[in-house]
CSV table of C-alpha atoms in Angstrom, one decimal:
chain,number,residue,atom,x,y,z
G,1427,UNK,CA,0.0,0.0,0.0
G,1428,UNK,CA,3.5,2.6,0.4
G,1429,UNK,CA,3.4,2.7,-3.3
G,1430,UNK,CA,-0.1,3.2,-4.3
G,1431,UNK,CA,-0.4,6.0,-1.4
G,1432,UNK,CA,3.1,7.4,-3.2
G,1433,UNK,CA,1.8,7.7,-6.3
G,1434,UNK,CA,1.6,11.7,-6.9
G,1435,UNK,CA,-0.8,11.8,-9.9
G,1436,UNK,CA,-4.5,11.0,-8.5
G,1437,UNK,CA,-6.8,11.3,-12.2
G,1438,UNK,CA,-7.8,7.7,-13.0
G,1439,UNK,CA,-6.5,7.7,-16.3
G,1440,UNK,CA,-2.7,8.4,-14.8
G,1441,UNK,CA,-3.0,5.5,-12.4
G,1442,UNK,CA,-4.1,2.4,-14.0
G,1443,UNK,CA,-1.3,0.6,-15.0
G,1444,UNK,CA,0.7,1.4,-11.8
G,1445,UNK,CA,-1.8,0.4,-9.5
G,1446,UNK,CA,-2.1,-2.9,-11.6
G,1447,UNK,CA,1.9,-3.3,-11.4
G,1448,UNK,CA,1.6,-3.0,-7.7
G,1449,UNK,CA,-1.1,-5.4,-7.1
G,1450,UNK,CA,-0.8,-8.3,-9.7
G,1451,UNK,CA,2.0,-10.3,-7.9
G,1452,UNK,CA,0.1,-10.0,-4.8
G,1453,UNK,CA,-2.9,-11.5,-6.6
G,1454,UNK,CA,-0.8,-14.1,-8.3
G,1455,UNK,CA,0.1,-14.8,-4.9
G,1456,UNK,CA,-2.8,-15.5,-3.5
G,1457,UNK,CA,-4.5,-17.1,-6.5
G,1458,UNK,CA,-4.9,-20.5,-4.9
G,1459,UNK,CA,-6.4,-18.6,-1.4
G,1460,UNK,CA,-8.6,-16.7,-4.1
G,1461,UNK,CA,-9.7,-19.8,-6.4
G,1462,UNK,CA,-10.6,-22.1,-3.5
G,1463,UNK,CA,-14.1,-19.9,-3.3
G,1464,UNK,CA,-16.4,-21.7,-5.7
G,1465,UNK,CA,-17.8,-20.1,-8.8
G,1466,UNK,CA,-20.7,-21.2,-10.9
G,1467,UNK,CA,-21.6,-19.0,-14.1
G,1468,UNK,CA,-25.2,-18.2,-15.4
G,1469,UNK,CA,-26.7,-16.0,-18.1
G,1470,UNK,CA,-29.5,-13.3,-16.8
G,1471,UNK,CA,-30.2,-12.1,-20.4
G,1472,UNK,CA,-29.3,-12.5,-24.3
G,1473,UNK,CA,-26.3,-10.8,-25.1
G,1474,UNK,CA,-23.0,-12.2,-24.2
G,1475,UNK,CA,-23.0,-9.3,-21.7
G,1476,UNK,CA,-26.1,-10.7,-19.9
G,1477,UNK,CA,-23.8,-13.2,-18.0
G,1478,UNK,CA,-23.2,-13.7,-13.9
G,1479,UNK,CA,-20.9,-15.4,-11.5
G,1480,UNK,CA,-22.0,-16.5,-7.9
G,1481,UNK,CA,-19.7,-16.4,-5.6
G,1482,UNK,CA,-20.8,-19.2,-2.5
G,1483,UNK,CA,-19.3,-18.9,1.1
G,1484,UNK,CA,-17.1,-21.5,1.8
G,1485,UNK,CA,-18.4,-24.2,4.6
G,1486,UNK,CA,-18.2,-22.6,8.3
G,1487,UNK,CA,-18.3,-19.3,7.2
G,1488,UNK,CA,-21.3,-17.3,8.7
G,1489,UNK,CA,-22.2,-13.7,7.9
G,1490,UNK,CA,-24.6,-14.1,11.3
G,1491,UNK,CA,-24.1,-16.8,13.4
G,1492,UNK,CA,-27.2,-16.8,15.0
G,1493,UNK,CA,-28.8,-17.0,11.6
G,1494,UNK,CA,-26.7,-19.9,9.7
G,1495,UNK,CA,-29.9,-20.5,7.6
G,1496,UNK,CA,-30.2,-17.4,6.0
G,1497,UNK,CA,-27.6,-16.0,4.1
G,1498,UNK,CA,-27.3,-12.4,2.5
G,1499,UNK,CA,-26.8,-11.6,-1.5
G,1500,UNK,CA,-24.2,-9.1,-2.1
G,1501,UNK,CA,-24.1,-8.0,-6.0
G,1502,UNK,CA,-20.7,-5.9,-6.9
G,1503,UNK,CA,-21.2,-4.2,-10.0
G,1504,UNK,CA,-17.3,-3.0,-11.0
G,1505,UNK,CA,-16.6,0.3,-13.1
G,1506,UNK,CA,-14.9,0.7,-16.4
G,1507,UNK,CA,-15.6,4.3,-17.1
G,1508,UNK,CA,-18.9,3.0,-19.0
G,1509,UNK,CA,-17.1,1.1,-21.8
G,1510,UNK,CA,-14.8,-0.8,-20.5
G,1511,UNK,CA,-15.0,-3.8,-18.1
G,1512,UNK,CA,-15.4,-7.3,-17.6
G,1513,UNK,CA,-16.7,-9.3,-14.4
G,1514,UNK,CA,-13.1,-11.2,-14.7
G,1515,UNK,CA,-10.3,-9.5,-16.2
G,1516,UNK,CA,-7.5,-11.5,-17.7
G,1517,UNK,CA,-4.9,-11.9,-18.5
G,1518,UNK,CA,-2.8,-9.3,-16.7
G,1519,UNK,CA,-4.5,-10.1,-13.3
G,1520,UNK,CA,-4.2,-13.9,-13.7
G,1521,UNK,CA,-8.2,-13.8,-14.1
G,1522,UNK,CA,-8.6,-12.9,-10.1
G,1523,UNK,CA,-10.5,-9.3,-11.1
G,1524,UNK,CA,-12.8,-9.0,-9.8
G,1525,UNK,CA,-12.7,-12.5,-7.7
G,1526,UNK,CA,-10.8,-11.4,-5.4
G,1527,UNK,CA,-13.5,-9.0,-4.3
G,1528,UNK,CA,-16.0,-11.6,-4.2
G,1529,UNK,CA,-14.2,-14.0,-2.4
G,1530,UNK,CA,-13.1,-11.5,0.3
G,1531,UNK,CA,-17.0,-11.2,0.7
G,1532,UNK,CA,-18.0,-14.2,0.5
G,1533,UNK,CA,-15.5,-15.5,3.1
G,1534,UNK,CA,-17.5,-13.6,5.4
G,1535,UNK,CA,-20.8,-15.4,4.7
G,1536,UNK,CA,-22.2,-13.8,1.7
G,1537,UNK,CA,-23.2,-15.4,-1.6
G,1538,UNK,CA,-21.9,-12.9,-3.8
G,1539,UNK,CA,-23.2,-12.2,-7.8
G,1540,UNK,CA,-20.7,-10.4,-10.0
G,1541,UNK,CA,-22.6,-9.4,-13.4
G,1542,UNK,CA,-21.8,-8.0,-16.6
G,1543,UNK,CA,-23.6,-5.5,-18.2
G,1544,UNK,CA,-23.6,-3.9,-21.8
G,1545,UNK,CA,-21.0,-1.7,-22.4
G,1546,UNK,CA,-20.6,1.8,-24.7
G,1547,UNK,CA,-20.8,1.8,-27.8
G,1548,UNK,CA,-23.6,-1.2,-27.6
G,1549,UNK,CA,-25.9,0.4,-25.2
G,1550,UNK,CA,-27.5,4.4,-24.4
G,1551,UNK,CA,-28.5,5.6,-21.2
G,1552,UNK,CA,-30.5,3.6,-18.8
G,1553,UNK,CA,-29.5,0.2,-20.0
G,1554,UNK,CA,-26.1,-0.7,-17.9
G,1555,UNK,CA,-29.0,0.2,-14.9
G,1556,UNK,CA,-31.7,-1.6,-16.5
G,1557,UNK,CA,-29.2,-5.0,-17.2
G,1558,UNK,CA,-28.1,-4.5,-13.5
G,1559,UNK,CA,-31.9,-4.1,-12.6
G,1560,UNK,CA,-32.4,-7.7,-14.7
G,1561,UNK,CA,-29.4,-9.5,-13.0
G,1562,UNK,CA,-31.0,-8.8,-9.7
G,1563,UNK,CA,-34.5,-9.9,-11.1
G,1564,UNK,CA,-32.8,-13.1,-12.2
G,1565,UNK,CA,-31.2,-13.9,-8.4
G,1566,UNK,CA,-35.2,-13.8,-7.1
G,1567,UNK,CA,-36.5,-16.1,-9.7
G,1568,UNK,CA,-33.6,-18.2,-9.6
G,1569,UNK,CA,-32.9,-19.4,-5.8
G,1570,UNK,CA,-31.6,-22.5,-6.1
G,1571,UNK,CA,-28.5,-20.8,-8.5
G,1572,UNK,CA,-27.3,-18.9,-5.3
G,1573,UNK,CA,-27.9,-22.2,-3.0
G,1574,UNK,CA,-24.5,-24.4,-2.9
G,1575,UNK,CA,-25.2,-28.0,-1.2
G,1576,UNK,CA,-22.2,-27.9,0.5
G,1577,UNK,CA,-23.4,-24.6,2.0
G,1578,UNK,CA,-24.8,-26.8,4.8
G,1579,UNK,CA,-28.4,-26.1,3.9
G,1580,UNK,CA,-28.1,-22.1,4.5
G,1581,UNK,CA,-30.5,-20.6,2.0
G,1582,UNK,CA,-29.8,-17.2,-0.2
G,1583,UNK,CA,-31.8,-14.3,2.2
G,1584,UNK,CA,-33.6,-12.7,-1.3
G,1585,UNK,CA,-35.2,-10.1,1.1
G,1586,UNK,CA,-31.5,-9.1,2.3
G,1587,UNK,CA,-30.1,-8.3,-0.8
G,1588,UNK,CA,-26.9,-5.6,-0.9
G,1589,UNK,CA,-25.2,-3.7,-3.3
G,1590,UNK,CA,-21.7,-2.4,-3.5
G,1591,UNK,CA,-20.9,-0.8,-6.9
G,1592,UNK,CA,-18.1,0.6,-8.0
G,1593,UNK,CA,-17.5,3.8,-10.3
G,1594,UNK,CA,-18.8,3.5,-13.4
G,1595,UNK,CA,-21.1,0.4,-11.8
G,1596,UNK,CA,-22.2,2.6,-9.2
G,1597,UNK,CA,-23.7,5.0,-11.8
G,1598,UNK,CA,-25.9,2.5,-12.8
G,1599,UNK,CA,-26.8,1.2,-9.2
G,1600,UNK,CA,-27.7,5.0,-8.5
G,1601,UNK,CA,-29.9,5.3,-12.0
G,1602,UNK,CA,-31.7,1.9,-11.2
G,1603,UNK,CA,-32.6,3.4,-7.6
G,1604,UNK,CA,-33.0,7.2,-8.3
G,1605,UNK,CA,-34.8,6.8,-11.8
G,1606,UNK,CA,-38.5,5.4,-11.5
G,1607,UNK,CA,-38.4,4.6,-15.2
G,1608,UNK,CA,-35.9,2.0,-14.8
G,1609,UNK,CA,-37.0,0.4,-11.3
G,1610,UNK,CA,-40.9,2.0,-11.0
G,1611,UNK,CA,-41.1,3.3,-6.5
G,1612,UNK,CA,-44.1,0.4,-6.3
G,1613,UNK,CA,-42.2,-2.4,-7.7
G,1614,UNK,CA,-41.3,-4.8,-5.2
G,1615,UNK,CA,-37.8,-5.9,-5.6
G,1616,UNK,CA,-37.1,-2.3,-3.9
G,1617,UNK,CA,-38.0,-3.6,-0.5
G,1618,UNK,CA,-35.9,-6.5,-1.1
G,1619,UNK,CA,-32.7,-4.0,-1.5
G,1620,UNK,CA,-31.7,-3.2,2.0
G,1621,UNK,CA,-28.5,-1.6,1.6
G,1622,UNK,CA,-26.3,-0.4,-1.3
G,1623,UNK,CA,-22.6,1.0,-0.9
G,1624,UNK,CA,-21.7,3.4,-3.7
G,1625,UNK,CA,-17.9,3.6,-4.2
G,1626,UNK,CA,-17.0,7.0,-6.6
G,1627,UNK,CA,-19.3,7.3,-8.5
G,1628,UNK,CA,-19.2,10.5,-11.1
G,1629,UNK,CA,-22.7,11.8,-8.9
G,1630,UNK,CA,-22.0,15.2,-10.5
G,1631,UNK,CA,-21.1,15.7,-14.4
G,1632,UNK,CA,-22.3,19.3,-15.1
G,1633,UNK,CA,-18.6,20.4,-15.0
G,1634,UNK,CA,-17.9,18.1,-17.8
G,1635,UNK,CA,-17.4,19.5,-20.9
G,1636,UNK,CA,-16.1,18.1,-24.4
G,1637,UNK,CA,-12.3,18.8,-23.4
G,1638,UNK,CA,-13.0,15.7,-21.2
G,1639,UNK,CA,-10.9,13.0,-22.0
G,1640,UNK,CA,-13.9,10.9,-21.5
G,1641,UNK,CA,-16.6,13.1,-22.7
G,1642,UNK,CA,-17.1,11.0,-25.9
G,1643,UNK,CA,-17.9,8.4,-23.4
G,1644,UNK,CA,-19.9,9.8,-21.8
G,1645,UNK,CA,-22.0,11.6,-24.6
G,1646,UNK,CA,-22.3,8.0,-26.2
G,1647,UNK,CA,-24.3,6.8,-23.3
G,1648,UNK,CA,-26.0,9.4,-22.2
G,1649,UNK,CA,-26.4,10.4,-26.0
G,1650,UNK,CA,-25.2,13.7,-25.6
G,1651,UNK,CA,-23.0,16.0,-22.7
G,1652,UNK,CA,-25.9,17.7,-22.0
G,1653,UNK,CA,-28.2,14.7,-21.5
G,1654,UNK,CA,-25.7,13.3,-18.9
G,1655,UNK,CA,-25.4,16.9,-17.2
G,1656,UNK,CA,-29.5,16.2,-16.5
G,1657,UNK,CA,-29.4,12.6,-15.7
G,1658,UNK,CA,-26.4,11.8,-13.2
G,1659,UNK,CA,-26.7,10.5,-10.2
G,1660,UNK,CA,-27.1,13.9,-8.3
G,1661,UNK,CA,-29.5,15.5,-10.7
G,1662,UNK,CA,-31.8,12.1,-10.7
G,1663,UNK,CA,-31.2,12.2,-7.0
G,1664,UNK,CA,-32.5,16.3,-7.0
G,1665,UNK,CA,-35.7,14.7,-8.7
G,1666,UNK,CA,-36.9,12.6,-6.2
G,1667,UNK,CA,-39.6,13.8,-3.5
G,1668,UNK,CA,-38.7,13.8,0.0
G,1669,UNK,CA,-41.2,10.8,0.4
G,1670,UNK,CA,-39.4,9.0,-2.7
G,1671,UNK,CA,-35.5,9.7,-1.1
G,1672,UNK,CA,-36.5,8.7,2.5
G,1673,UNK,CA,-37.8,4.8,0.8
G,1674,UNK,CA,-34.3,3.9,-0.7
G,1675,UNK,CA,-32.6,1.4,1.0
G,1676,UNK,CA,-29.6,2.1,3.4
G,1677,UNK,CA,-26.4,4.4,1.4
G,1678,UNK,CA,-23.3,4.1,2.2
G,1679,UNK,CA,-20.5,6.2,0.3
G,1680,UNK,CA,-17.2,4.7,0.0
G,1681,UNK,CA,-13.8,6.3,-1.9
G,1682,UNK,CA,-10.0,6.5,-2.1
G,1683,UNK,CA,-8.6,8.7,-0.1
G,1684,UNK,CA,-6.8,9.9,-3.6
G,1685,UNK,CA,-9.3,9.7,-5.7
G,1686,UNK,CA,-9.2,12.9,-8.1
G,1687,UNK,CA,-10.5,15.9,-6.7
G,1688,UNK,CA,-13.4,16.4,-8.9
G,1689,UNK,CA,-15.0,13.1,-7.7
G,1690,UNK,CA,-14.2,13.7,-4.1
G,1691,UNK,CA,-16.4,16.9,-5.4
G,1692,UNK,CA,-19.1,14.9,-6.7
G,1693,UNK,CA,-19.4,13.0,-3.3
G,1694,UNK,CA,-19.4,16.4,-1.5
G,1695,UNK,CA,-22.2,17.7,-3.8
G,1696,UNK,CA,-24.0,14.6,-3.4
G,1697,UNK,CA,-23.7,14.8,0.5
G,1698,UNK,CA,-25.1,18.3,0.7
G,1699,UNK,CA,-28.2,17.4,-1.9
G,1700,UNK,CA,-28.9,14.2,1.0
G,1701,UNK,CA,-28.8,16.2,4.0
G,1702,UNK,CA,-31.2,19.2,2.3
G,1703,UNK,CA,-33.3,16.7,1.1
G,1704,UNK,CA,-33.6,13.9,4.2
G,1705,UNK,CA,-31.8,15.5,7.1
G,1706,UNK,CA,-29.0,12.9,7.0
G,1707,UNK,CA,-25.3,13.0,6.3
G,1708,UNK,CA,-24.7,9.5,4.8
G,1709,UNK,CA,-22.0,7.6,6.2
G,1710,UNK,CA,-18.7,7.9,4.6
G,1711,UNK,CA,-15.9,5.2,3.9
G,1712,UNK,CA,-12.7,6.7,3.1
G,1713,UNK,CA,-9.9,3.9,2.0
G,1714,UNK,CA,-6.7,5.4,3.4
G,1715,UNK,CA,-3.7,5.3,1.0
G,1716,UNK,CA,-6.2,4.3,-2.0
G,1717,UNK,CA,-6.7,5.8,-5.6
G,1718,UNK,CA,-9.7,5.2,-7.7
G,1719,UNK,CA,-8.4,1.7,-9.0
G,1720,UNK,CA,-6.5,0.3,-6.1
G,1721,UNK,CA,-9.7,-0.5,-3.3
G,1722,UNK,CA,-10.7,-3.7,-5.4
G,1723,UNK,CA,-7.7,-5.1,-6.2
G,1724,UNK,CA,-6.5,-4.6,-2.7
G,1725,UNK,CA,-9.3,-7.4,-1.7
G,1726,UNK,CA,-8.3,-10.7,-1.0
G,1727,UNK,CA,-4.1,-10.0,-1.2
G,1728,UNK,CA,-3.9,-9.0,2.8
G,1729,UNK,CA,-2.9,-5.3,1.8
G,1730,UNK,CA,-5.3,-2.6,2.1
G,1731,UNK,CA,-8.5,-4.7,3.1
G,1732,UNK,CA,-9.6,-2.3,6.1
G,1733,UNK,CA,-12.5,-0.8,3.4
G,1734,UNK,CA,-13.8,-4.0,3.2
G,1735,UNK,CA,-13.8,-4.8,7.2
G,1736,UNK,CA,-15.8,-1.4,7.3
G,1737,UNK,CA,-18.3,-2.1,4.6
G,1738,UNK,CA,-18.8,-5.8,6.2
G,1739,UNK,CA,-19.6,-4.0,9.7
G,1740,UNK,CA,-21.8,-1.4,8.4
G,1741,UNK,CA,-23.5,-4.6,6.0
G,1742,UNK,CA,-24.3,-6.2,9.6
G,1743,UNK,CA,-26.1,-3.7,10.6
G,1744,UNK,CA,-28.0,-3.0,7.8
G,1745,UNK,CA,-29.0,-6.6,7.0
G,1746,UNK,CA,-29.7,-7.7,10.7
């Protein structure tokens, strides 16, 4: 963690491949400790895209140990800056992205989905939050995909579902929850989702302009710059009624501490739109010595795991 916290450059573009230098041999390392989780692989839709891994907790390990026969679904939805990303990346991280975060999760006593969604240029604004929407839709009609025999019995708690999302992901976690066209306020998978964990998301885009290096991405799935200025996660947010934001399920932001400043602006704006709105600061994660990239990989390799101890606590609480 020295050298991620010594990188100087914080903007995501800048520390990529450094942060993947850094972690790969400790994934490599661990590959064995990482692999022994099983995975099983199942397709939520019709596009190649439309496919899911479940991640089941090893025998003995108990989210609650008072309640061994109910055990809690945890979707991570990674980022990829909208047009990029893939539920296992390969081959510079030996195929352990993003298994490592799902085993770290599921040693804990969660059964853990990882889905992919559709990617720019193959999809427009709200479709990565309408596929995430379908691959939690899937997980409720399918019960006996997130049940592992050797799981002794336990059953998959589908009225204690989670979400932790990350970047990119966490944009569409935030449009399937904030935007009533995607998931309507009546429809009742929202009472199954009890808590979701938003880590750096771009809540605020109205400073982005076409000078962006990403703004091409960004205009493709939003369709246009000024399209995505009026349907981010803090303007969709700004829609909702008081009545509307007060029925989401449990928020919990999570970042780097060196993530760039302009998302650490976003979450700042986002936390003054909650506490106008509801009358509640949301509780606040901040990874020490982490960029943008590095909380995920740090999962699973011993380095840099605190994050996770603090989202598993907080998960606890909210899925008692």
């Amino acid at each position: 963690m020295d050298v991620i916290a010594s990188f100087k450059d914080r903007e995501i573009g800048a520390v990529i491949d450094p942060t993947v230098a850094a972690f790969a041999p400790l994934l490599k390392a661990k590959k064995t400790f990482i692999k022994a989780v099983e995975k099983r692989t199942f397709k939520y839709g019709e596009t190649d895209r439309h496919q899911l891994d479940v991640f089941y907790p090893p025998p003995g390990a108990h989210f609650d140990a008072d309640k061994k026969e109910q055990v809690p679904v945890l979707f991570f939805v990674y980022g990829g800056g909208f047009n990029t990303g893939e539920r296992s990346i390969a081959p510079r991280t030996f195929g352990l992205v993003y298994a490592c975060v799902a085993a770290f999760f599921a040693r804990r006593g969660c059964v853990v989905v990882v889905p992919d969604y559709r990617l720019v240029p193959h999809v427009v604004f709200p479709g990565g939050a309408e596929d995430v929407r379908d691959a939690v839709r899937w997980a409720i009609v399918n019960p006996a995909c997130l049940r592992l025999d050797a799981a002794e019995g336990a059953e998959p708690a589908l009225d204690r579902i989670a979400l932790l999302a990350h970047s990119a992901g966490a944009a569409h976690v935030a449009t399937m929850l904030f935007n009533h066209g995607v998931l309507p306020a009546d429809d009742p998978l929202r009472v199954r989702i009890r808590a979701v964990a938003l880590q750096a998301p771009p809540y605020d885009l109205s400073g982005m302009t076409a000078a962006w290096p990403t703004a091409h991405v960004h205009a493709a799935y939003w369709t246009s710059l000024e399209a995505a200025h009026a349907a981010d996660p803090l303007h969709l947010y700004r829609a909702l009624s008081e009545a509307e934001a007060n029925a989401l399920p449990a928020l919990l932001m999570v970042e780097g501490e060196r993530e760039p400043d302009w998302l650490i602006a976003a979450g700042d704006a986002f936390v003054k739109e909650v506490k106008g709105k509801v009358g509640v600061v949301p509780q606040r994660v901040v990874a020490k010595g982490h960029n943008h990239i590095s909380l995920n990989w740090a999962l699973s390799t011993g380095e840099g795991e605190e994050w996770g101890e603090e989202v598993m606590e907080w998960l606890k609480k909210q899925l008692a």
